Amino acid sequence: MWRTARRLHEALAGRVLTRCDVRVPRFATANLTGQTVTEAISRGKHLLIRTDAGVTVHTHLRMDGSWRVRPAGERVPGDHRIRLILGNSTWQAVGYLLGIVEILPTAGEPATVGYLGPDLLGADWDPAEAERRLRADPSRPVGEALLDQRNLAGIGNAYKAETLFLRGVNPWRPVGEVADLPALVDLAQRLLEANKEQFGQVTTGSRRRGEETWVATPRAGLRSGARTVRPDLLSGSPPGTGTHKRTKRPGTRRSPGTGASLVPVRRRGCGSRPARR
């Protein structure tokens, strides 16, 4: 979402809207033409497009949504999937299958996204606060807690799986039993930071097709970039045991010992290839 927000900001910010076509019943009569877009930002998985009139266009992609930026002079083909078009004299942004589309006063944003935890890619990122929120429910499975946007905003299923795998933590282990929660939170943030400016996701250090991630793979039939988790690489033991199956992946080495934690073969930032130890 960070990358999408940046692209929309580049196309819309500082320009006067000459087209506003909202194709959801509740806001179908809304007209923002004549207003100048001041910024487009992401807040976790939410997107906020603000104008100088104190208005915010709030959208969320859900699973199937996407934004496409086209030249203003290019004809937008008729498509029942289009939910929103915002355009100026240079560009037009077209939102497809957006899960949420609403127009609200900018001052009312806290009522919509104020519940979110610290944004992993935001200016307000606060790892200590994220850790505090996670620890507030120590009996909750850590995989579930990481996905709760009230704890920290921005993690999806794929990043959750990659983070836990790289740290050697069973997703069903209670938060209170995670040995080094600050390190887990830090890794999650570094993974998102390392991938925010590129299309797709790389957590192994390899960009070769099929080797980009450890336990997340593309989902056929969904929008490009959607990922699912390979259960064969997650724990095969009962919930809470904290062990993973010993599955060999390309570029890994097994080190002595029986533990399930992971160590890098070589340092390459958060893209280091892990190995069992």
PDB file of C-alpha atoms in Angstrom:
ATOM      1  CA  MET A   1       0.000   0.000   0.000  1.00  0.00           C
ATOM      2  CA  TRP A   2       2.926   2.357   0.665  1.00  0.00           C
ATOM      3  CA  ARG A   3       4.026   2.032  -2.963  1.00  0.00           C
ATOM      4  CA  THR A   4       0.486   2.634  -4.234  1.00  0.00           C
ATOM      5  CA  ALA A   5       0.134   5.725  -2.055  1.00  0.00           C
ATOM      6  CA  ARG A   6       3.387   7.142  -3.382  1.00  0.00           C
ATOM      7  CA  ARG A   7       2.302   6.617  -6.990  1.00  0.00           C
ATOM      8  CA  LEU A   8      -1.042   8.308  -6.344  1.00  0.00           C
ATOM      9  CA  HIS A   9       0.682  11.169  -4.536  1.00  0.00           C
ATOM     10  CA  GLU A  10       2.977  11.721  -7.508  1.00  0.00           C
ATOM     11  CA  ALA A  11       0.013  11.784  -9.903  1.00  0.00           C
ATOM     12  CA  LEU A  12      -2.512  13.779  -7.855  1.00  0.00           C
ATOM     13  CA  ALA A  13      -0.836  15.936  -5.192  1.00  0.00           C
ATOM     14  CA  GLY A  14      -0.632  19.645  -5.970  1.00  0.00           C
ATOM     15  CA  ARG A  15      -3.090  19.370  -8.854  1.00  0.00           C
ATOM     16  CA  VAL A  16      -6.716  20.441  -9.139  1.00  0.00           C
ATOM     17  CA  LEU A  17      -9.224  17.656  -9.641  1.00  0.00           C
ATOM     18  CA  THR A  18     -11.066  17.943 -12.928  1.00  0.00           C
ATOM     19  CA  ARG A  19     -12.816  14.602 -12.649  1.00  0.00           C
ATOM     20  CA  CYS A  20     -14.451  12.809  -9.743  1.00  0.00           C
ATOM     21  CA  ASP A  21     -16.460   9.713 -10.580  1.00  0.00           C
ATOM     22  CA  VAL A  22     -17.510   7.706  -7.526  1.00  0.00           C
ATOM     23  CA  ARG A  23     -19.244   4.452  -8.427  1.00  0.00           C
ATOM     24  CA  VAL A  24     -20.498   3.291  -5.060  1.00  0.00           C
ATOM     25  CA  PRO A  25     -24.121   4.090  -4.160  1.00  0.00           C
ATOM     26  CA  ARG A  26     -23.506   5.909  -0.890  1.00  0.00           C
ATOM     27  CA  PHE A  27     -21.192   8.512  -2.421  1.00  0.00           C
ATOM     28  CA  ALA A  28     -22.311   8.419  -6.059  1.00  0.00           C
ATOM     29  CA  THR A  29     -23.299  12.107  -6.025  1.00  0.00           C
ATOM     30  CA  ALA A  30     -20.077  13.342  -4.433  1.00  0.00           C
ATOM     31  CA  ASN A  31     -18.198  15.903  -6.518  1.00  0.00           C
ATOM     32  CA  LEU A  32     -14.664  16.938  -5.579  1.00  0.00           C
ATOM     33  CA  THR A  33     -13.825  18.728  -8.839  1.00  0.00           C
ATOM     34  CA  GLY A  34     -12.150  22.074  -8.255  1.00  0.00           C
ATOM     35  CA  GLN A  35     -10.454  20.858  -5.086  1.00  0.00           C
ATOM     36  CA  THR A  36      -6.668  20.489  -4.963  1.00  0.00           C
ATOM     37  CA  VAL A  37      -5.234  17.231  -3.712  1.00  0.00           C
ATOM     38  CA  THR A  38      -2.719  17.961  -0.975  1.00  0.00           C
ATOM     39  CA  GLU A  39      -1.409  14.446  -0.390  1.00  0.00           C
ATOM     40  CA  ALA A  40      -2.019  10.731  -0.720  1.00  0.00           C
ATOM     41  CA  ILE A  41      -0.707   8.645   2.153  1.00  0.00           C
ATOM     42  CA  SER A  42      -0.995   5.108   3.427  1.00  0.00           C
ATOM     43  CA  ARG A  43      -2.027   4.273   6.969  1.00  0.00           C
ATOM     44  CA  GLY A  44      -1.336   0.593   7.408  1.00  0.00           C
ATOM     45  CA  LYS A  45      -3.419  -1.003   4.664  1.00  0.00           C
ATOM     46  CA  HIS A  46      -5.650   2.050   4.286  1.00  0.00           C
ATOM     47  CA  LEU A  47      -5.192   4.810   1.717  1.00  0.00           C
ATOM     48  CA  LEU A  48      -6.070   8.438   2.445  1.00  0.00           C
ATOM     49  CA  ILE A  49      -6.275  11.045  -0.335  1.00  0.00           C
ATOM     50  CA  ARG A  50      -6.694  14.528   1.151  1.00  0.00           C
ATOM     51  CA  THR A  51      -7.761  17.795  -0.469  1.00  0.00           C
ATOM     52  CA  ASP A  52      -7.417  21.477   0.418  1.00  0.00           C
ATOM     53  CA  ALA A  53     -11.139  21.597   1.183  1.00  0.00           C
ATOM     54  CA  GLY A  54     -10.682  19.424   4.257  1.00  0.00           C
ATOM     55  CA  VAL A  55     -12.017  16.324   2.530  1.00  0.00           C
ATOM     56  CA  THR A  56     -10.485  12.833   2.593  1.00  0.00           C
ATOM     57  CA  VAL A  57     -11.111   9.995   0.177  1.00  0.00           C
ATOM     58  CA  HIS A  58     -10.597   6.804   2.174  1.00  0.00           C
ATOM     59  CA  THR A  59     -10.072   3.509   0.331  1.00  0.00           C
ATOM     60  CA  HIS A  60      -8.917  -0.024   1.124  1.00  0.00           C
ATOM     61  CA  LEU A  61      -7.936  -2.657  -1.437  1.00  0.00           C
ATOM     62  CA  ARG A  62      -9.060  -5.690   0.572  1.00  0.00           C
ATOM     63  CA  MET A  63      -7.981  -8.797  -1.365  1.00  0.00           C
ATOM     64  CA  ASP A  64      -8.845  -7.903  -4.968  1.00  0.00           C
ATOM     65  CA  GLY A  65      -8.555  -4.138  -5.274  1.00  0.00           C
ATOM     66  CA  SER A  66      -5.991  -2.123  -7.215  1.00  0.00           C
ATOM     67  CA  TRP A  67      -5.227   1.400  -8.437  1.00  0.00           C
ATOM     68  CA  ARG A  68      -4.006   2.233 -11.920  1.00  0.00           C
ATOM     69  CA  VAL A  69      -2.674   5.614 -13.007  1.00  0.00           C
ATOM     70  CA  ARG A  70      -3.238   6.597 -16.645  1.00  0.00           C
ATOM     71  CA  PRO A  71      -2.598   9.739 -18.700  1.00  0.00           C
ATOM     72  CA  ALA A  72      -5.521  12.156 -18.482  1.00  0.00           C
ATOM     73  CA  GLY A  73      -6.158  11.950 -22.213  1.00  0.00           C
ATOM     74  CA  GLU A  74      -6.417   8.177 -22.286  1.00  0.00           C
ATOM     75  CA  ARG A  75      -9.918   6.756 -22.522  1.00  0.00           C
ATOM     76  CA  VAL A  76     -10.911   4.643 -19.540  1.00  0.00           C
ATOM     77  CA  PRO A  77     -12.718   1.594 -20.897  1.00  0.00           C
ATOM     78  CA  GLY A  78     -16.123   0.729 -19.509  1.00  0.00           C
ATOM     79  CA  ASP A  79     -15.564  -1.761 -16.712  1.00  0.00           C
ATOM     80  CA  HIS A  80     -17.978  -2.842 -13.986  1.00  0.00           C
ATOM     81  CA  ARG A  81     -15.009  -3.322 -11.647  1.00  0.00           C
ATOM     82  CA  ILE A  82     -14.231   0.402 -11.464  1.00  0.00           C
ATOM     83  CA  ARG A  83     -15.238   1.952  -8.162  1.00  0.00           C
ATOM     84  CA  LEU A  84     -13.597   5.374  -8.323  1.00  0.00           C
ATOM     85  CA  ILE A  85     -11.889   7.724 -10.782  1.00  0.00           C
ATOM     86  CA  LEU A  86     -10.006  10.840  -9.689  1.00  0.00           C
ATOM     87  CA  GLY A  87      -8.399  12.909 -12.421  1.00  0.00           C
ATOM     88  CA  ASN A  88      -6.630  16.166 -13.181  1.00  0.00           C
ATOM     89  CA  SER A  89      -5.290  17.773 -16.345  1.00  0.00           C
ATOM     90  CA  THR A  90      -2.307  15.407 -16.427  1.00  0.00           C
ATOM     91  CA  TRP A  91      -3.271  12.101 -14.802  1.00  0.00           C
ATOM     92  CA  GLN A  92      -6.261  10.041 -13.822  1.00  0.00           C
ATOM     93  CA  ALA A  93      -6.264   7.438 -11.046  1.00  0.00           C
ATOM     94  CA  VAL A  94      -8.673   4.550 -11.494  1.00  0.00           C
ATOM     95  CA  GLY A  95      -9.596   2.310  -8.564  1.00  0.00           C
ATOM     96  CA  TYR A  96     -10.717  -1.243  -9.353  1.00  0.00           C
ATOM     97  CA  LEU A  97     -12.639  -3.523  -6.969  1.00  0.00           C
ATOM     98  CA  LEU A  98     -11.836  -1.335  -3.995  1.00  0.00           C
ATOM     99  CA  GLY A  99     -13.116  -2.979  -0.825  1.00  0.00           C
ATOM    100  CA  ILE A 100     -13.794   0.350   0.888  1.00  0.00           C
ATOM    101  CA  VAL A 101     -14.625   3.697  -0.717  1.00  0.00           C
ATOM    102  CA  GLU A 102     -15.809   6.557   1.431  1.00  0.00           C
ATOM    103  CA  ILE A 103     -15.563  10.329   1.484  1.00  0.00           C
ATOM    104  CA  LEU A 104     -15.304  12.018   4.864  1.00  0.00           C
ATOM    105  CA  PRO A 105     -14.060  15.196   6.513  1.00  0.00           C
ATOM    106  CA  THR A 106     -10.323  15.040   7.086  1.00  0.00           C
ATOM    107  CA  ALA A 107     -10.995  15.984  10.696  1.00  0.00           C
ATOM    108  CA  GLY A 108     -13.038  12.784  10.983  1.00  0.00           C
ATOM    109  CA  GLU A 109     -10.187  10.441  10.017  1.00  0.00           C
ATOM    110  CA  PRO A 110      -9.535   9.343  13.625  1.00  0.00           C
ATOM    111  CA  ALA A 111     -13.006   7.789  13.751  1.00  0.00           C
ATOM    112  CA  THR A 112     -12.094   5.671  10.724  1.00  0.00           C
ATOM    113  CA  VAL A 113      -8.418   4.782  11.140  1.00  0.00           C
ATOM    114  CA  GLY A 114      -7.648   5.986  14.642  1.00  0.00           C
ATOM    115  CA  TYR A 115      -7.896   2.466  16.045  1.00  0.00           C
ATOM    116  CA  LEU A 116      -4.832   1.345  14.090  1.00  0.00           C
ATOM    117  CA  GLY A 117      -1.582   0.599  15.858  1.00  0.00           C
ATOM    118  CA  PRO A 118       1.793   2.112  14.900  1.00  0.00           C
ATOM    119  CA  ASP A 119       2.311   2.032  11.134  1.00  0.00           C
ATOM    120  CA  LEU A 120       5.345  -0.106  10.264  1.00  0.00           C
ATOM    121  CA  LEU A 121       6.114   2.209   7.334  1.00  0.00           C
ATOM    122  CA  GLY A 122       4.776   5.415   8.813  1.00  0.00           C
ATOM    123  CA  ALA A 123       6.374   8.442  10.401  1.00  0.00           C
ATOM    124  CA  ASP A 124       4.751   7.416  13.679  1.00  0.00           C
ATOM    125  CA  TRP A 125       6.402   3.980  13.789  1.00  0.00           C
ATOM    126  CA  ASP A 126       6.967   3.185  17.454  1.00  0.00           C
ATOM    127  CA  PRO A 127       8.307  -0.337  18.087  1.00  0.00           C
ATOM    128  CA  ALA A 128       7.947   0.013  21.847  1.00  0.00           C
ATOM    129  CA  GLU A 129       4.257   0.873  21.499  1.00  0.00           C
ATOM    130  CA  ALA A 130       3.735  -2.002  19.063  1.00  0.00           C
ATOM    131  CA  GLU A 131       5.360  -4.390  21.528  1.00  0.00           C
ATOM    132  CA  ARG A 132       3.234  -3.019  24.371  1.00  0.00           C
ATOM    133  CA  ARG A 133       0.052  -3.630  22.391  1.00  0.00           C
ATOM    134  CA  LEU A 134       1.100  -7.152  21.505  1.00  0.00           C
ATOM    135  CA  ARG A 135       1.888  -7.966  25.142  1.00  0.00           C
ATOM    136  CA  ALA A 136      -1.512  -6.666  26.276  1.00  0.00           C
ATOM    137  CA  ASP A 137      -2.939 -10.119  25.491  1.00  0.00           C
ATOM    138  CA  PRO A 138      -0.147 -12.569  26.392  1.00  0.00           C
ATOM    139  CA  SER A 139      -2.260 -15.702  25.814  1.00  0.00           C
ATOM    140  CA  ARG A 140      -3.129 -14.795  22.233  1.00  0.00           C
ATOM    141  CA  PRO A 141      -1.374 -16.768  19.444  1.00  0.00           C
ATOM    142  CA  VAL A 142       1.407 -14.578  18.078  1.00  0.00           C
ATOM    143  CA  GLY A 143       0.429 -15.173  14.445  1.00  0.00           C
ATOM    144  CA  GLU A 144      -3.055 -13.871  15.158  1.00  0.00           C
ATOM    145  CA  ALA A 145      -1.733 -10.946  17.177  1.00  0.00           C
ATOM    146  CA  LEU A 146       0.575  -9.805  14.362  1.00  0.00           C
ATOM    147  CA  LEU A 147      -2.356  -9.679  11.940  1.00  0.00           C
ATOM    148  CA  ASP A 148      -4.423  -7.529  14.301  1.00  0.00           C
ATOM    149  CA  GLN A 149      -4.038  -4.046  12.840  1.00  0.00           C
ATOM    150  CA  ARG A 150      -4.791  -2.557  16.266  1.00  0.00           C
ATOM    151  CA  ASN A 151      -1.398  -3.800  17.424  1.00  0.00           C
ATOM    152  CA  LEU A 152       0.738  -2.733  14.468  1.00  0.00           C
ATOM    153  CA  ALA A 153      -0.573  -1.601  11.115  1.00  0.00           C
ATOM    154  CA  GLY A 154       0.587  -2.997   7.820  1.00  0.00           C
ATOM    155  CA  ILE A 155       1.326  -6.701   8.258  1.00  0.00           C
ATOM    156  CA  GLY A 156      -0.574  -9.154   6.058  1.00  0.00           C
ATOM    157  CA  ASN A 157      -0.598 -12.931   6.039  1.00  0.00           C
ATOM    158  CA  ALA A 158       2.510 -13.289   3.868  1.00  0.00           C
ATOM    159  CA  TYR A 159       4.714 -10.985   5.959  1.00  0.00           C
ATOM    160  CA  LYS A 160       3.407 -12.576   9.133  1.00  0.00           C
ATOM    161  CA  ALA A 161       4.427 -16.024   7.876  1.00  0.00           C
ATOM    162  CA  GLU A 162       7.836 -14.875   6.668  1.00  0.00           C
ATOM    163  CA  THR A 163       8.611 -13.032   9.899  1.00  0.00           C
ATOM    164  CA  LEU A 164       7.679 -15.961  12.120  1.00  0.00           C
ATOM    165  CA  PHE A 165       9.530 -18.458   9.954  1.00  0.00           C
ATOM    166  CA  LEU A 166      12.708 -16.410   9.929  1.00  0.00           C
ATOM    167  CA  ARG A 167      12.564 -16.041  13.713  1.00  0.00           C
ATOM    168  CA  GLY A 168      11.748 -19.741  14.214  1.00  0.00           C
ATOM    169  CA  VAL A 169       8.520 -18.962  16.080  1.00  0.00           C
ATOM    170  CA  ASN A 170       5.442 -21.161  15.893  1.00  0.00           C
ATOM    171  CA  PRO A 171       2.458 -18.990  14.841  1.00  0.00           C
ATOM    172  CA  TRP A 172       0.310 -20.619  17.558  1.00  0.00           C
ATOM    173  CA  ARG A 173       2.761 -19.828  20.355  1.00  0.00           C
ATOM    174  CA  PRO A 174       1.233 -17.374  22.871  1.00  0.00           C
ATOM    175  CA  VAL A 175       2.660 -13.871  22.689  1.00  0.00           C
ATOM    176  CA  GLY A 176       3.760 -14.123  26.306  1.00  0.00           C
ATOM    177  CA  GLU A 177       5.972 -17.092  25.484  1.00  0.00           C
ATOM    178  CA  VAL A 178       7.839 -15.487  22.571  1.00  0.00           C
ATOM    179  CA  ALA A 179      11.446 -15.249  23.735  1.00  0.00           C
ATOM    180  CA  ASP A 180      12.476 -12.053  21.945  1.00  0.00           C
ATOM    181  CA  LEU A 181       9.399 -10.095  20.949  1.00  0.00           C
ATOM    182  CA  PRO A 182      11.331  -6.854  20.190  1.00  0.00           C
ATOM    183  CA  ALA A 183      13.459  -8.748  17.634  1.00  0.00           C
ATOM    184  CA  LEU A 184      10.315 -10.163  16.019  1.00  0.00           C
ATOM    185  CA  VAL A 185       8.749  -6.716  15.718  1.00  0.00           C
ATOM    186  CA  ASP A 186      11.997  -5.270  14.385  1.00  0.00           C
ATOM    187  CA  LEU A 187      12.293  -7.946  11.698  1.00  0.00           C
ATOM    188  CA  ALA A 188       8.699  -7.397  10.566  1.00  0.00           C
ATOM    189  CA  GLN A 189       9.396  -3.692  10.112  1.00  0.00           C
ATOM    190  CA  ARG A 190      12.669  -4.307   8.251  1.00  0.00           C
ATOM    191  CA  LEU A 191      11.025  -6.766   5.870  1.00  0.00           C
ATOM    192  CA  LEU A 192       8.341  -4.249   4.926  1.00  0.00           C
ATOM    193  CA  GLU A 193      10.881  -1.425   4.685  1.00  0.00           C
ATOM    194  CA  ALA A 194      13.137  -3.440   2.372  1.00  0.00           C
ATOM    195  CA  ASN A 195      10.270  -4.270   0.018  1.00  0.00           C
ATOM    196  CA  LYS A 196       8.246  -1.062   0.028  1.00  0.00           C
ATOM    197  CA  GLU A 197       9.655   0.406  -3.181  1.00  0.00           C
ATOM    198  CA  GLN A 198       9.563  -2.740  -5.311  1.00  0.00           C
ATOM    199  CA  PHE A 199       6.814  -4.772  -6.881  1.00  0.00           C
ATOM    200  CA  GLY A 200       6.473  -8.137  -5.190  1.00  0.00           C
ATOM    201  CA  GLN A 201       8.116  -9.464  -2.076  1.00  0.00           C
ATOM    202  CA  VAL A 202      11.627 -10.799  -1.442  1.00  0.00           C
ATOM    203  CA  THR A 203      12.629 -12.195   1.951  1.00  0.00           C
ATOM    204  CA  THR A 204      15.236 -14.800   0.955  1.00  0.00           C
ATOM    205  CA  GLY A 205      17.718 -12.523  -0.783  1.00  0.00           C
ATOM    206  CA  SER A 206      17.009 -14.193  -4.137  1.00  0.00           C
ATOM    207  CA  ARG A 207      14.881 -12.663  -6.886  1.00  0.00           C
ATOM    208  CA  ARG A 208      14.769 -15.872  -8.906  1.00  0.00           C
ATOM    209  CA  ARG A 209      11.224 -16.950  -9.649  1.00  0.00           C
ATOM    210  CA  GLY A 210       9.975 -19.314  -6.978  1.00  0.00           C
ATOM    211  CA  GLU A 211      12.793 -18.426  -4.555  1.00  0.00           C
ATOM    212  CA  GLU A 212      11.687 -14.975  -3.431  1.00  0.00           C
ATOM    213  CA  THR A 213      10.060 -16.074  -0.180  1.00  0.00           C
ATOM    214  CA  TRP A 214      10.331 -18.904   2.310  1.00  0.00           C
ATOM    215  CA  VAL A 215       6.745 -19.860   3.087  1.00  0.00           C
ATOM    216  CA  ALA A 216       4.574 -17.495   1.045  1.00  0.00           C
ATOM    217  CA  THR A 217       3.789 -18.267  -2.600  1.00  0.00           C
ATOM    218  CA  PRO A 218       1.667 -16.479  -5.265  1.00  0.00           C
ATOM    219  CA  ARG A 219      -2.015 -17.359  -5.261  1.00  0.00           C
ATOM    220  CA  ALA A 220      -3.314 -18.340  -8.676  1.00  0.00           C
ATOM    221  CA  GLY A 221      -6.432 -16.515  -9.778  1.00  0.00           C
ATOM    222  CA  LEU A 222      -5.922 -13.462  -7.557  1.00  0.00           C
ATOM    223  CA  ARG A 223      -4.507 -10.042  -8.362  1.00  0.00           C
ATOM    224  CA  SER A 224      -0.802  -9.957  -9.043  1.00  0.00           C
ATOM    225  CA  GLY A 225       1.190  -9.922  -5.844  1.00  0.00           C
ATOM    226  CA  ALA A 226      -1.363 -11.728  -3.686  1.00  0.00           C
ATOM    227  CA  ARG A 227       0.261 -14.469  -1.642  1.00  0.00           C
ATOM    228  CA  THR A 228      -0.715 -17.447   0.434  1.00  0.00           C
ATOM    229  CA  VAL A 229       1.204 -19.550   2.949  1.00  0.00           C
ATOM    230  CA  ARG A 230       2.703 -22.974   2.242  1.00  0.00           C
ATOM    231  CA  PRO A 231       1.494 -25.156   5.089  1.00  0.00           C
ATOM    232  CA  ASP A 232       4.217 -27.731   4.399  1.00  0.00           C
ATOM    233  CA  LEU A 233       6.786 -25.209   5.573  1.00  0.00           C
ATOM    234  CA  LEU A 234       4.949 -24.195   8.709  1.00  0.00           C
ATOM    235  CA  SER A 235       4.919 -26.132  11.922  1.00  0.00           C
ATOM    236  CA  GLY A 236       3.631 -29.649  11.663  1.00  0.00           C
ATOM    237  CA  SER A 237       3.554 -30.043  15.420  1.00  0.00           C
ATOM    238  CA  PRO A 238       0.668 -29.276  17.803  1.00  0.00           C
ATOM    239  CA  PRO A 239      -0.055 -25.570  18.398  1.00  0.00           C
ATOM    240  CA  GLY A 240       2.213 -23.940  20.945  1.00  0.00           C
ATOM    241  CA  THR A 241       5.163 -26.302  20.642  1.00  0.00           C
ATOM    242  CA  GLY A 242       7.264 -23.760  18.753  1.00  0.00           C
ATOM    243  CA  THR A 243       8.845 -26.230  16.302  1.00  0.00           C
ATOM    244  CA  HIS A 244       8.919 -26.167  12.512  1.00  0.00           C
ATOM    245  CA  LYS A 245       9.201 -28.959  10.021  1.00  0.00           C
ATOM    246  CA  ARG A 246      12.735 -29.417   8.753  1.00  0.00           C
ATOM    247  CA  THR A 247      12.155 -28.533   5.124  1.00  0.00           C
ATOM    248  CA  LYS A 248      15.244 -27.827   3.016  1.00  0.00           C
ATOM    249  CA  ARG A 249      14.983 -24.731   0.859  1.00  0.00           C
ATOM    250  CA  PRO A 250      17.382 -23.580  -1.875  1.00  0.00           C
ATOM    251  CA  GLY A 251      20.347 -21.650  -0.507  1.00  0.00           C
ATOM    252  CA  THR A 252      20.105 -22.922   3.057  1.00  0.00           C
ATOM    253  CA  ARG A 253      22.438 -24.983   5.198  1.00  0.00           C
ATOM    254  CA  ARG A 254      21.717 -27.052   8.241  1.00  0.00           C
ATOM    255  CA  SER A 255      23.824 -26.261  11.253  1.00  0.00           C
ATOM    256  CA  PRO A 256      24.380 -28.608  14.193  1.00  0.00           C
ATOM    257  CA  GLY A 257      21.741 -28.887  16.866  1.00  0.00           C
ATOM    258  CA  THR A 258      18.076 -29.714  17.152  1.00  0.00           C
ATOM    259  CA  GLY A 259      16.576 -26.293  17.746  1.00  0.00           C
ATOM    260  CA  ALA A 260      14.130 -24.690  15.341  1.00  0.00           C
ATOM    261  CA  SER A 261      15.545 -21.177  15.333  1.00  0.00           C
ATOM    262  CA  LEU A 262      16.978 -19.658  12.183  1.00  0.00           C
ATOM    263  CA  VAL A 263      20.324 -18.009  11.553  1.00  0.00           C
ATOM    264  CA  PRO A 264      21.538 -16.202   8.408  1.00  0.00           C
ATOM    265  CA  VAL A 265      24.035 -17.833   6.088  1.00  0.00           C
ATOM    266  CA  ARG A 266      25.416 -14.389   5.301  1.00  0.00           C
ATOM    267  CA  ARG A 267      24.427 -10.875   6.225  1.00  0.00           C
ATOM    268  CA  ARG A 268      22.426  -9.129   3.507  1.00  0.00           C
ATOM    269  CA  GLY A 269      20.114  -6.955   5.553  1.00  0.00           C
ATOM    270  CA  CYS A 270      16.693  -8.471   6.164  1.00  0.00           C
ATOM    271  CA  GLY A 271      17.040 -10.486   2.944  1.00  0.00           C
ATOM    272  CA  SER A 272      19.611 -12.827   4.468  1.00  0.00           C
ATOM    273  CA  ARG A 273      19.062 -16.460   3.684  1.00  0.00           C
ATOM    274  CA  PRO A 274      18.309 -18.384   6.870  1.00  0.00           C
ATOM    275  CA  ALA A 275      19.407 -21.815   7.958  1.00  0.00           C
ATOM    276  CA  ARG A 276      18.372 -24.192  10.705  1.00  0.00           C
ATOM    277  CA  ARG A 277      20.374 -24.483  13.858  1.00  0.00           C
TER     278      ARG A 277
END
